[in-house]
XYZ file of N, CA and C in Angstrom:
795
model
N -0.171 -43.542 -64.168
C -0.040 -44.486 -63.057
C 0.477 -43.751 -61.819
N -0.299 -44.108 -60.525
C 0.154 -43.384 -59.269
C 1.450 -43.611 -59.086
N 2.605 -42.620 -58.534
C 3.515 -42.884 -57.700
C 3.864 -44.073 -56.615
N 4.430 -44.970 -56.910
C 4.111 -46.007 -54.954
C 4.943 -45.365 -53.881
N 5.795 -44.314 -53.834
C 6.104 -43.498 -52.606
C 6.058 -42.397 -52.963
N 5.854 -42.011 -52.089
C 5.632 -40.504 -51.440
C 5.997 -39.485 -50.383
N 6.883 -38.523 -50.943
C 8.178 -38.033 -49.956
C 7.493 -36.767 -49.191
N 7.185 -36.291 -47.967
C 7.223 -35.104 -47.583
C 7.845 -34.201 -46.733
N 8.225 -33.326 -47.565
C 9.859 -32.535 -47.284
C 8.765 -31.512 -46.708
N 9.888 -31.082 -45.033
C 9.344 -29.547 -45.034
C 10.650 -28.873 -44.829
N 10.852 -27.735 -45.569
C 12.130 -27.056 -45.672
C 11.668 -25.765 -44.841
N 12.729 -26.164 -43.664
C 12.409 -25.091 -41.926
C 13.362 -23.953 -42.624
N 14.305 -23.861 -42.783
C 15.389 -23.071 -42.465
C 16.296 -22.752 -43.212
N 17.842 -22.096 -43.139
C 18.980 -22.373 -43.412
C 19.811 -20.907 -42.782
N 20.942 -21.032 -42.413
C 21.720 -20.749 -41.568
C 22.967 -19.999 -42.037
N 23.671 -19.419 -41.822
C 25.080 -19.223 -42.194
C 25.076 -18.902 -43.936
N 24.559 -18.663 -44.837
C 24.472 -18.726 -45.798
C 26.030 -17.867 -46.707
N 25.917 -18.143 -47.956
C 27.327 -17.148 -48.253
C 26.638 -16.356 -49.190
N 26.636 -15.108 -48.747
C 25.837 -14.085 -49.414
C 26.449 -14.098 -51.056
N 26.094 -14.781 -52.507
C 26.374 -15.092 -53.641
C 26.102 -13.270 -54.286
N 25.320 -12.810 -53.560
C 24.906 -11.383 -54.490
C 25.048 -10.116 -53.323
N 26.683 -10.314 -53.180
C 27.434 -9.284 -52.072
C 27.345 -7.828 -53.164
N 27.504 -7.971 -54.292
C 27.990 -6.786 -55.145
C 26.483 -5.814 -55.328
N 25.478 -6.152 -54.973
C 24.286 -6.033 -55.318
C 23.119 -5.533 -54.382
N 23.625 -6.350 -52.775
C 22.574 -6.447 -51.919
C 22.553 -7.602 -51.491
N 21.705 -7.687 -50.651
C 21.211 -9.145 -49.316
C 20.510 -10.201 -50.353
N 20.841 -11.416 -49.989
C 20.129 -12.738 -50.518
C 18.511 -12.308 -50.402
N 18.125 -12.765 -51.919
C 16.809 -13.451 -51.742
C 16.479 -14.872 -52.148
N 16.932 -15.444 -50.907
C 17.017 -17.270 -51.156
C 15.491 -17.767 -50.924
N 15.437 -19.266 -51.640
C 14.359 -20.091 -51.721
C 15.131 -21.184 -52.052
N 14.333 -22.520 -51.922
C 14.511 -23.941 -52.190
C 14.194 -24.679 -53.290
N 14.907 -25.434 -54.022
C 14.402 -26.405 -54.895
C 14.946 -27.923 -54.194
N 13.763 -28.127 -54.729
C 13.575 -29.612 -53.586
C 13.258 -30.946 -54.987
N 13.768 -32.035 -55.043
C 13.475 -33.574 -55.976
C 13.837 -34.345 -55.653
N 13.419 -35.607 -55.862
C 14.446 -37.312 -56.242
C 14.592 -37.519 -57.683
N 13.222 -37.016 -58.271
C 13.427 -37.274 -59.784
C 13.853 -35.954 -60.287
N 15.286 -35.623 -61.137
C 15.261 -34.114 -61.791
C 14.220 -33.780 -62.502
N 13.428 -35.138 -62.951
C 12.060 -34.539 -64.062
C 10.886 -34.047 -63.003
N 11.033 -34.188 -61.685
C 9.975 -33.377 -60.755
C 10.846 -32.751 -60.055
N 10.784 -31.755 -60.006
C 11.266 -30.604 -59.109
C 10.265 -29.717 -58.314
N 10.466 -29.523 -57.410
C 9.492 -28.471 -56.422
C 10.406 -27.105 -55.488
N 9.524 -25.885 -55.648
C 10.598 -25.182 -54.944
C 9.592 -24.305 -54.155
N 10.599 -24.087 -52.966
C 9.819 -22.982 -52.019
C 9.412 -21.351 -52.117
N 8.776 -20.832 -51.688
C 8.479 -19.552 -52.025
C 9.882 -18.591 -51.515
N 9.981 -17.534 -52.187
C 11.000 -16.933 -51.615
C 11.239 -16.120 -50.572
N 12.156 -16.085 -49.618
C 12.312 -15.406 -48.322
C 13.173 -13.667 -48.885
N 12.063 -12.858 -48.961
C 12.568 -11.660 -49.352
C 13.365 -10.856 -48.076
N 13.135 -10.901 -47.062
C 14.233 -10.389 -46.035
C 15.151 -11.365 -45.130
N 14.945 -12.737 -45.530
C 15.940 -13.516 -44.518
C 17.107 -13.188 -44.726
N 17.408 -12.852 -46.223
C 19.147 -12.638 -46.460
C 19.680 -13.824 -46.335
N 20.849 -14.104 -45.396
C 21.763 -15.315 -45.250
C 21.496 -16.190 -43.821
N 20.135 -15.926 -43.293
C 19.069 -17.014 -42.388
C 17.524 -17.021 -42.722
N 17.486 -17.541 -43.977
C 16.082 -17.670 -44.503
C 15.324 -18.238 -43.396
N 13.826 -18.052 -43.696
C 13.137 -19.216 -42.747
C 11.619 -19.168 -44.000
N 11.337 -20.399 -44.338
C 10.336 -20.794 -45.180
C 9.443 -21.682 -44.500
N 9.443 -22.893 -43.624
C 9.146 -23.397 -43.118
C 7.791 -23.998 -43.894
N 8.434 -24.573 -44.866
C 7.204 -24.667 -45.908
C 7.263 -26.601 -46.475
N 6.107 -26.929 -46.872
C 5.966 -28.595 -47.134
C 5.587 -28.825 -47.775
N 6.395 -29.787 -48.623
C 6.103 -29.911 -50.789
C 6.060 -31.235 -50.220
N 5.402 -31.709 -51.299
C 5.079 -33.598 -51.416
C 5.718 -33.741 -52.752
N 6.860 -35.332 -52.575
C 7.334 -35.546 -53.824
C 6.943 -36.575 -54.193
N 6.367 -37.240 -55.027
C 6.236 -38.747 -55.995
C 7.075 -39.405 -56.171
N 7.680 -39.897 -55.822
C 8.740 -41.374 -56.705
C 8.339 -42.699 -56.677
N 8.928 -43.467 -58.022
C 8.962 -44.725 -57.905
C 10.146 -45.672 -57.446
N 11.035 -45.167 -58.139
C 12.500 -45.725 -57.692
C 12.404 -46.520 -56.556
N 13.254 -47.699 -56.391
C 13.197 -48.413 -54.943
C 14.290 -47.331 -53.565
N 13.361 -47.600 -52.307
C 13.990 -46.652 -51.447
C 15.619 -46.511 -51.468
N 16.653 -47.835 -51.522
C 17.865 -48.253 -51.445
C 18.034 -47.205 -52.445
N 17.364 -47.121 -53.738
C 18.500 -46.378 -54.834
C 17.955 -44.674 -54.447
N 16.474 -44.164 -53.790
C 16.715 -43.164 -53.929
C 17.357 -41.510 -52.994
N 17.795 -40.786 -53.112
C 18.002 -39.617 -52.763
C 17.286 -38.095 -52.775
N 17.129 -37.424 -51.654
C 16.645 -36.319 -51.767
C 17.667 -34.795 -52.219
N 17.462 -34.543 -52.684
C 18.419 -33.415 -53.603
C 17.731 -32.139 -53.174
N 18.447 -31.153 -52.652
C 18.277 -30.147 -52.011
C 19.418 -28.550 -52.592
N 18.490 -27.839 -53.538
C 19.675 -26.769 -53.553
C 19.237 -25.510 -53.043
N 19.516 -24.275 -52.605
C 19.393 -23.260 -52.520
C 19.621 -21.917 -52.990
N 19.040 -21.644 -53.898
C 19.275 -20.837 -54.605
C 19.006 -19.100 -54.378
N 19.528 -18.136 -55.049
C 19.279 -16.401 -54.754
C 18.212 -16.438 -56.456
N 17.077 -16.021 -55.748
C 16.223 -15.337 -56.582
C 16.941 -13.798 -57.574
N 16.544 -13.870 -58.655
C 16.844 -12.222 -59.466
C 18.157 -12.207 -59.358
N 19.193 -13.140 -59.705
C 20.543 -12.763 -59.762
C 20.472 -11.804 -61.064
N 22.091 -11.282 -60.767
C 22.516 -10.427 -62.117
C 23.690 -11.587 -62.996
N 23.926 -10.376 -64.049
C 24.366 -11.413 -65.304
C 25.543 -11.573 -64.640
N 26.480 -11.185 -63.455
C 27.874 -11.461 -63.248
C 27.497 -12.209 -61.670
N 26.520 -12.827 -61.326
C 25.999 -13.486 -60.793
C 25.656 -15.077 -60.503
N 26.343 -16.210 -59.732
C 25.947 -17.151 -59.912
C 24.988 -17.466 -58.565
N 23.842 -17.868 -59.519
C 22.123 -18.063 -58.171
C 22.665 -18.894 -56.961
N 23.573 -20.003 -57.756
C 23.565 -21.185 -56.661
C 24.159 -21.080 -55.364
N 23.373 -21.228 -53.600
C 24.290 -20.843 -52.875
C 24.963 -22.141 -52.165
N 24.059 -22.937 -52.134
C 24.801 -24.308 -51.708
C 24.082 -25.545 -51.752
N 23.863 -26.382 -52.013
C 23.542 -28.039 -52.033
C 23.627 -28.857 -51.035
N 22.468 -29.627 -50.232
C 22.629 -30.601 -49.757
C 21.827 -31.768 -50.199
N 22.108 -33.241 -49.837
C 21.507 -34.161 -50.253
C 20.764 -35.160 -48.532
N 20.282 -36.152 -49.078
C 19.964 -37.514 -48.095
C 19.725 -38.288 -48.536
N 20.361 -39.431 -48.520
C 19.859 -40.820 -48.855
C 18.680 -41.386 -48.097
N 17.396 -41.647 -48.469
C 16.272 -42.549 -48.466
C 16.461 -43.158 -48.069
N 17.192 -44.030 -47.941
C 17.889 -45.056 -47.195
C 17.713 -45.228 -45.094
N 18.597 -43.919 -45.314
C 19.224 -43.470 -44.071
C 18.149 -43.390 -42.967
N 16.970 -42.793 -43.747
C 15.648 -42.256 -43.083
C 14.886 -43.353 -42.401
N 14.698 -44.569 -44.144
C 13.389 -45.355 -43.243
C 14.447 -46.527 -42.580
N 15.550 -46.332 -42.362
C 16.276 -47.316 -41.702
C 16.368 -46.854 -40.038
N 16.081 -45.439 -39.826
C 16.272 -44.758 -38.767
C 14.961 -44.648 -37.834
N 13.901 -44.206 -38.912
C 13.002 -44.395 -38.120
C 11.449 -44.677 -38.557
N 11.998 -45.357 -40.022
C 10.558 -46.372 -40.635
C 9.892 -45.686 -42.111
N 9.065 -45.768 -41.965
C 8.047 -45.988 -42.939
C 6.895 -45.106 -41.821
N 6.835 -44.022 -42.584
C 5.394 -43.017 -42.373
C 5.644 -42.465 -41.194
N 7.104 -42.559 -40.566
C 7.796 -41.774 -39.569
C 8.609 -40.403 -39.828
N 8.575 -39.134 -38.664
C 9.105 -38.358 -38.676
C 10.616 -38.293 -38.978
N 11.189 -37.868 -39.825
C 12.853 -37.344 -39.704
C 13.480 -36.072 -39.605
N 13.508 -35.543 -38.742
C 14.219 -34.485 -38.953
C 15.789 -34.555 -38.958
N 16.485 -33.078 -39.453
C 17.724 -33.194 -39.525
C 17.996 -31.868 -40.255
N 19.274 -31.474 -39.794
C 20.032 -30.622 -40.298
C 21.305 -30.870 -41.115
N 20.770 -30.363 -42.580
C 21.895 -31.357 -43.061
C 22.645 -29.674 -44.023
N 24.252 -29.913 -43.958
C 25.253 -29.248 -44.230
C 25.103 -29.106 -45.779
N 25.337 -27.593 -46.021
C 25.378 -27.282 -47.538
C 26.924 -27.024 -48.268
N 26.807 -27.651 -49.215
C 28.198 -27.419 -49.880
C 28.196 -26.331 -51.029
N 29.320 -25.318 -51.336
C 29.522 -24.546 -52.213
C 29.607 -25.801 -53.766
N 29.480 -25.260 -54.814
C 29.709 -25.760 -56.100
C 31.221 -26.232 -56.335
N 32.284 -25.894 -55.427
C 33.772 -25.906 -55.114
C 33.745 -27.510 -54.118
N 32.382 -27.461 -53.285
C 32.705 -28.980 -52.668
C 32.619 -28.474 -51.174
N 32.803 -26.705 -50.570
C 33.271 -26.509 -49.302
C 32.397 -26.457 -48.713
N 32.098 -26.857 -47.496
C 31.004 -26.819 -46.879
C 30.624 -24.903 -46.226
N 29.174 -24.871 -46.228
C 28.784 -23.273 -45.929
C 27.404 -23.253 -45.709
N 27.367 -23.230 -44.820
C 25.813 -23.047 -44.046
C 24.996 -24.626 -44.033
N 23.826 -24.295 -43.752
C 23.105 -25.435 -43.022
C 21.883 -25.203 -43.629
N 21.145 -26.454 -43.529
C 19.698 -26.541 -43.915
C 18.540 -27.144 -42.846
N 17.672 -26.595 -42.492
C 16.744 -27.773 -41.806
C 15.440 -28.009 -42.423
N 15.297 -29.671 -42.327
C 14.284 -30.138 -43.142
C 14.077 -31.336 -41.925
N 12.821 -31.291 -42.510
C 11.736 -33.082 -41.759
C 11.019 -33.273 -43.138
N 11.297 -34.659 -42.700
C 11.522 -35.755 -43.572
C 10.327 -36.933 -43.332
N 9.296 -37.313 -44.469
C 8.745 -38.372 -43.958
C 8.497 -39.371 -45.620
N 8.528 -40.652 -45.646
C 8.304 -41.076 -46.475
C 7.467 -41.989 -46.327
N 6.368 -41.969 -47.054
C 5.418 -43.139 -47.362
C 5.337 -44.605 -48.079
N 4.764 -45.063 -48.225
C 4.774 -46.027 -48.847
C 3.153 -46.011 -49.325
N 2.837 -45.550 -50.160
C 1.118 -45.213 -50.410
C 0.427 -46.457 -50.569
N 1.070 -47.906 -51.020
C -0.127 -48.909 -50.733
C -0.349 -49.244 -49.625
N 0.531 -48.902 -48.668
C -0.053 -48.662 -47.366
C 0.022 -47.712 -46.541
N -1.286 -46.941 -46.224
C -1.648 -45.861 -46.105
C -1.236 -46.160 -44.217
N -0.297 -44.791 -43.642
C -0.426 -45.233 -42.300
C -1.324 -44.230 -41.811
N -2.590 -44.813 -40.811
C -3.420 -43.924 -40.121
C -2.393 -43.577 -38.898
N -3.380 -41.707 -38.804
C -2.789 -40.668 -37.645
C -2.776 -41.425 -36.380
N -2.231 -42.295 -35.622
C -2.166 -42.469 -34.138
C -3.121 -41.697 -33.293
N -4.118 -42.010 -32.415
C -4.770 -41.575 -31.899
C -4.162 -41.408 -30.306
N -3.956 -39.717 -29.761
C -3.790 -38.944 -28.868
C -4.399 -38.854 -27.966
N -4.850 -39.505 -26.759
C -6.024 -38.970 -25.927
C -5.538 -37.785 -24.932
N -6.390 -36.960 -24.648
C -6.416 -35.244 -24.308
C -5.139 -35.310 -23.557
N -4.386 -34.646 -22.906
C -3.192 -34.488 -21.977
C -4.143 -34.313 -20.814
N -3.649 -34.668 -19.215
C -4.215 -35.147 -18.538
C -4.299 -33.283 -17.865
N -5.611 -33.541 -17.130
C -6.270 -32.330 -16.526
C -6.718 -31.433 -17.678
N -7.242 -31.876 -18.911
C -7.904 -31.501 -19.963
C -9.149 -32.285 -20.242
N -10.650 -31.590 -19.865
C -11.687 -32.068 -19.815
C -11.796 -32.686 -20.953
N -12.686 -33.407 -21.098
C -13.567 -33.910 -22.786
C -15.049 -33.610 -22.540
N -15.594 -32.992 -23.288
C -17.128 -32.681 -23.299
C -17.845 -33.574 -23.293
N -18.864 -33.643 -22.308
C -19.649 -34.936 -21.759
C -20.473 -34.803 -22.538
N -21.196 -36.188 -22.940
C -22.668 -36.188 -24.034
C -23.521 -36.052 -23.177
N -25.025 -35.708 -23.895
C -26.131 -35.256 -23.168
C -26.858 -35.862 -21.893
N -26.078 -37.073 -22.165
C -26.587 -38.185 -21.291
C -25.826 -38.058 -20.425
N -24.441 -37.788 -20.525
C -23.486 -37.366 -19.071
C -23.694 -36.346 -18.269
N -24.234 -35.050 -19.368
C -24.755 -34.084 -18.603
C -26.174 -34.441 -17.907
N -26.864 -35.446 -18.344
C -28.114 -35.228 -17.566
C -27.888 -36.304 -16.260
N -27.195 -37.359 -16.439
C -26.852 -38.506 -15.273
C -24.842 -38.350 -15.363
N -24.500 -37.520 -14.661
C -23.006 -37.277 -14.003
C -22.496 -38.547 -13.660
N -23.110 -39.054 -12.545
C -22.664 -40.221 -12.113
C -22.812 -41.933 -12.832
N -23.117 -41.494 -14.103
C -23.597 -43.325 -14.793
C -25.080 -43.517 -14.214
N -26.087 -42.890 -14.015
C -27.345 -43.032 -13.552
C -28.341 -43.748 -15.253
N -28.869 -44.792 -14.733
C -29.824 -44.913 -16.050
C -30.473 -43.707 -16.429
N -30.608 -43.974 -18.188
C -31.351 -43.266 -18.547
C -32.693 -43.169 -18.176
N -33.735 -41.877 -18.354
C -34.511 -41.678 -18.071
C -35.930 -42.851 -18.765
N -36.580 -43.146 -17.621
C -37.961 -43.678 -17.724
C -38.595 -43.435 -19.311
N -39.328 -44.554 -20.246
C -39.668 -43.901 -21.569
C -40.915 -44.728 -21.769
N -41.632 -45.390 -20.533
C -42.904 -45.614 -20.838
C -43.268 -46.705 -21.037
N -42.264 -47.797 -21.440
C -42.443 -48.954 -22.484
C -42.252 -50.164 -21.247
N -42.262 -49.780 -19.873
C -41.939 -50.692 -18.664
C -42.971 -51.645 -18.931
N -42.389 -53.569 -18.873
C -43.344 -54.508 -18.544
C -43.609 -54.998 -17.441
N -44.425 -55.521 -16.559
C -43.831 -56.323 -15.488
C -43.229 -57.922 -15.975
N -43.076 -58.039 -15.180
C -42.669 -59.549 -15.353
C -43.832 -60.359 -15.101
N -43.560 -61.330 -16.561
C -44.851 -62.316 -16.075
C -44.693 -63.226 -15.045
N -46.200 -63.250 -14.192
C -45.985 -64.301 -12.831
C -46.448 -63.706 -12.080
N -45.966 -62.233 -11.912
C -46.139 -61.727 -10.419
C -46.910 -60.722 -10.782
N -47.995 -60.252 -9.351
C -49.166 -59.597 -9.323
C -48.695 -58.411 -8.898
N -47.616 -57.578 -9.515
C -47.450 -56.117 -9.241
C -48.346 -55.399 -10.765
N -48.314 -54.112 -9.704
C -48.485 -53.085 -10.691
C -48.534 -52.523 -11.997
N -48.665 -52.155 -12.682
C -47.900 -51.267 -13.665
C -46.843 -50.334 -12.879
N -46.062 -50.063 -13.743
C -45.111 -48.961 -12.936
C -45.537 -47.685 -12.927
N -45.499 -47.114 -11.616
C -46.317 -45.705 -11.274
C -47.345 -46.140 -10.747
N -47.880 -46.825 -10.507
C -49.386 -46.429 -10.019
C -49.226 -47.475 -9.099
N -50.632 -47.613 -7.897
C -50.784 -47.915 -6.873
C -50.954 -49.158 -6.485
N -50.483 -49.934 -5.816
C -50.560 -51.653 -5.615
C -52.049 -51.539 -5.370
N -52.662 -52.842 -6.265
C -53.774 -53.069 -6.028
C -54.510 -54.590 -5.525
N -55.349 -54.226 -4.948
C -55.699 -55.812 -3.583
C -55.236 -57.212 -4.099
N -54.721 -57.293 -2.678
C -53.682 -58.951 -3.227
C -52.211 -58.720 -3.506
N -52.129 -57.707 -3.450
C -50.004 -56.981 -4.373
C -49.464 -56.484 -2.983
N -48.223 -56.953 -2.784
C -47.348 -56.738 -1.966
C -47.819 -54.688 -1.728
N -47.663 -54.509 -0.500
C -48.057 -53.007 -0.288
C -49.019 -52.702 -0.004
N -50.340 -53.402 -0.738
C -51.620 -52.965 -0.371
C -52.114 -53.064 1.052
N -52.664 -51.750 1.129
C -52.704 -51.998 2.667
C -54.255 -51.383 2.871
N -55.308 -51.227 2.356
C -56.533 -51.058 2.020
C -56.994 -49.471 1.681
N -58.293 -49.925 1.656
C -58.908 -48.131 0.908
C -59.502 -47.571 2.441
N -58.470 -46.234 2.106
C -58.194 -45.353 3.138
C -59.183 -44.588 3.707
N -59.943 -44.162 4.278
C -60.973 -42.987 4.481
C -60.481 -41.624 4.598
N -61.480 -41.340 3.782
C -61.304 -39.866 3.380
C -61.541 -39.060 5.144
N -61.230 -37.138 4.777
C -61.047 -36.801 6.484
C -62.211 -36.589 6.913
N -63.679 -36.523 5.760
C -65.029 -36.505 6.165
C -65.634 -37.649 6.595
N -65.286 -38.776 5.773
C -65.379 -40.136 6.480
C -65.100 -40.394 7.960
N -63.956 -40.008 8.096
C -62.858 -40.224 9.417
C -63.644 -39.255 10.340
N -64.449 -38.557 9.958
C -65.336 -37.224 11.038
C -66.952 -37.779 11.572
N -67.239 -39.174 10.091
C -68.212 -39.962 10.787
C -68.153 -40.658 11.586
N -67.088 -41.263 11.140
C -66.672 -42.403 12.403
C -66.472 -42.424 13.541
N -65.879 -41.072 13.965
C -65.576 -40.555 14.949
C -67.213 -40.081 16.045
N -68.041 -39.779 14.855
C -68.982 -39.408 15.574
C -70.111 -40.884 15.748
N -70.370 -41.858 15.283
C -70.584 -42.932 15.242
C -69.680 -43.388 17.064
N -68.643 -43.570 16.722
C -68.069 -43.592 18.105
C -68.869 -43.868 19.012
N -69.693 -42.743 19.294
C -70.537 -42.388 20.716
C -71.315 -43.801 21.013
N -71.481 -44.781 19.737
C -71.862 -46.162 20.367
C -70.936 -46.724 20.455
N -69.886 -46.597 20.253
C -68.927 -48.181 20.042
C -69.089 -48.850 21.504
N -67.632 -49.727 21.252
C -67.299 -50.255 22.799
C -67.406 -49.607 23.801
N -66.755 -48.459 23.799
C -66.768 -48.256 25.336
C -68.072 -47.620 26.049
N -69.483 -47.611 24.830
C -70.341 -47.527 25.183
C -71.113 -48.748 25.119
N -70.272 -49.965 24.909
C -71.281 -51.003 25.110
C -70.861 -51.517 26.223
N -69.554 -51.315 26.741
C -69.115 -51.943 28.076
C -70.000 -51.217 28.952
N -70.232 -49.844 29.033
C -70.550 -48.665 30.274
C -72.365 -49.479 30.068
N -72.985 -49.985 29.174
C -74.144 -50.314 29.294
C -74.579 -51.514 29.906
N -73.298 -52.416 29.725
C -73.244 -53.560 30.161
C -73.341 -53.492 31.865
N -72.287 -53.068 32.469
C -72.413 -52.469 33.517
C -73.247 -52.126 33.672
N -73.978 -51.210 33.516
C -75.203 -50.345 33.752
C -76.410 -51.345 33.994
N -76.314 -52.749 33.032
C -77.352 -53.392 32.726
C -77.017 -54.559 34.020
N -75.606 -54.943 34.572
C -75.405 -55.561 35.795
C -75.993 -55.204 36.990
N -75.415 -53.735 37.039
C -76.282 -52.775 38.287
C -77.667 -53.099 38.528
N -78.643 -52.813 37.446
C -79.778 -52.673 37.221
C -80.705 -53.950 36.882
N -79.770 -54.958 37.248
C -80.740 -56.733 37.039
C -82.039 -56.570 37.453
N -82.375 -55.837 38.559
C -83.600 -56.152 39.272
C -84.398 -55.735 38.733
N -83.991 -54.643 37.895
C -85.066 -53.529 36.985
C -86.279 -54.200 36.333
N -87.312 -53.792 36.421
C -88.359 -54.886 35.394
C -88.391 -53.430 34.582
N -88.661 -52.557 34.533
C -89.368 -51.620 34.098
C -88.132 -50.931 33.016
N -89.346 -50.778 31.770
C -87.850 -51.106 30.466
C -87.927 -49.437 30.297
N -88.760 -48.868 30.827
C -88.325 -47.235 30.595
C -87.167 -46.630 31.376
N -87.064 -47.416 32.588
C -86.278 -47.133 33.435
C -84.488 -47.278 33.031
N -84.544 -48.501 32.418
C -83.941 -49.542 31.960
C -83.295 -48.827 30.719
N -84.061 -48.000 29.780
C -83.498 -47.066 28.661
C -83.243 -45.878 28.858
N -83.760 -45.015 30.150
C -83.132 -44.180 30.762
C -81.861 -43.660 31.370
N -81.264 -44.888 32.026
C -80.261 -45.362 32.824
C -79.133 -45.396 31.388
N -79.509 -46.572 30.605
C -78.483 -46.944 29.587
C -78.355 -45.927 28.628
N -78.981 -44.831 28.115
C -78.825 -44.012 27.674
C -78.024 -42.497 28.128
N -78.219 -42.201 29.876
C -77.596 -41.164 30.269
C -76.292 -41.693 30.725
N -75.611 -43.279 30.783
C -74.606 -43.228 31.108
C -73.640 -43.805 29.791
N -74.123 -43.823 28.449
C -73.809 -43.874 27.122
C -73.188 -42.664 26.801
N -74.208 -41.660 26.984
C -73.877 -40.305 26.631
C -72.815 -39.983 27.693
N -72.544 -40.218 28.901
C -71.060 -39.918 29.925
C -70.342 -40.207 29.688
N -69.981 -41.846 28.927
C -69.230 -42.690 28.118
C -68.481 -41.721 27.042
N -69.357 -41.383 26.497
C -68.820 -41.040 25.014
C -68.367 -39.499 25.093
N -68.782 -38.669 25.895
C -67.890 -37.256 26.331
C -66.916 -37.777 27.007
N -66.517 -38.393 28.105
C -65.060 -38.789 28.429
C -64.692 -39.031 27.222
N -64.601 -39.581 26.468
C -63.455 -40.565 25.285
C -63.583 -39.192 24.551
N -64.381 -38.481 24.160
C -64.600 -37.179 23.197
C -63.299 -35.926 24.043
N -63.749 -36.248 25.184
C -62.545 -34.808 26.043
C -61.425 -35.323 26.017
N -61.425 -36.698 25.968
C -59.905 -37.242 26.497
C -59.166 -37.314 24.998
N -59.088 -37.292 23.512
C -59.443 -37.421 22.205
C -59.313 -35.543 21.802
N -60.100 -34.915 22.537
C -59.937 -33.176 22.343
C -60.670 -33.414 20.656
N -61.722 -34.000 20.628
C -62.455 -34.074 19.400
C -64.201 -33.527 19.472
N -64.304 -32.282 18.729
C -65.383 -31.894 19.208
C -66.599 -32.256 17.477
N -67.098 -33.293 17.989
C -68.381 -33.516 16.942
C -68.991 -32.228 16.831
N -69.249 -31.248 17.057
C -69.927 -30.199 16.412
C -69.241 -28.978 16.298
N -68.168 -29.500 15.506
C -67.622 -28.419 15.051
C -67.371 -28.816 13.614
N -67.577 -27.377 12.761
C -68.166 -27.737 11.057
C -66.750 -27.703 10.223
N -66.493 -28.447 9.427
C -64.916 -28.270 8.643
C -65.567 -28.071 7.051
């Protein structure tokens, strides 16, 4: 059957220590860490800290016990003592209690808590953080957003529209039913807002131009011509006249225009 709490000790430190194996050489201290004596956990050993270890290391403990009754039990011990040697260098404890009353359930504790000799005297220090669970309820990691003036990588769509621009065109455009537009992309067609008719091409636009030579202002100059000439009976005369002042007509408007009909494109 699972554990219903769950303790995680990280054992930082310890301080001031009382060197237990003076006759011998420098401490080689490590941690044993429990609530239950039938689970015990211990830290790896600090072969040159001597009497300021640093392990900075994090065991997970199991218990069932209710929080009120339990305690964390903390000793420190010298690795490879000799036979005129006692390992133990000092003991500290914490009441469970103290923790989730301080600062909860699936919250940080740290603390430095004072080690006692086997005599009761106090001698050196320990540092540990402290968190206890409650495993039927699992607390999720708090979510961090970046510290400020720390980008976040834009998705493809940010990189391609920076400013919130719609996404790109994909083909599937309807119009709306009712109204006589387009398809999208292509050209308003007769009757649709825009249309403004079929254009002439620049060879077209080179007939017309030459066509010209009758328009108006060669039907006015004939008209005239044909006022002048009322009395005229004689129709050769009559197509003579209206013809050489057609052709005068239509070189003014041609010079004045700088448009020369016989020139080849």
């Amino acid at each position: 059957m699972a554990a219903r709490y769950e303790l995680e000790v990280t054992v930082t430190s310890a301080k001031n220590l009382k060197n237990v194996n003076w006759r011998h050489g420098p401490l080689k201290p490590y941690a044993v860490v429990w609530v239950d004596p039938k689970n015990k956990s211990t830290t790896r050993v600090d072969e040159t800290g001597d009497e300021s270890p640093i392990w900075d290391q994090k065991l997970v403990i199991p218990f069932n016990d209710p929080i009120e009754e339990s305690t964390l039990y903390i000793d420190i011990v010298h690795a490879y003592p000799d036979e005129d040697t006692k390992p133990l260098i000092g003991s500290a404890k914490l009441k469970l209690k103290d923790v989730v009353d301080d600062v909860g359930l699936g919250q940080l504790y740290t603390d430095s808590l004072k080690l006692k000799r086997p005599s009761g005297r106090p001698h050196g220090k320990v540092e540990v953080k402290v968190l206890v669970k409650d495993r039927r309820y699992q607390t999720r990691d708090p979510y961090y957003p970046p510290p400020y003036g720390v980008p976040v990588a834009p998705t493809p769509q940010q990189q391609q529209y920076p400013y919130g621009g719609p996404p790109p065109y994909t083909g599937d455009y309807q119009a709306p039913s009712g109204y006589p537009y387009a398809p999208y992309g292509g050209p308003p067609q007769y009757g649709q807002p825009g249309y403004v008719g079929e254009q002439p091409s620049y060879g077209a636009y080179k007939e017309e131009k030459k066509s010209s030579k009758y328009g108006m202002g060669t039907g006015l100059a004939v008209g005239a011509a044909a006022g002048l000439l009322g009395g005229l009976a004689i129709a050769e005369g009559v197509d003579y006249v209206e013809d050489h002042i057609a052709d005068d007509a239509a070189d003014k408007v041609e010079d004045d225009l700088g448009y020369d009909v016989d020139d080849d494109y």
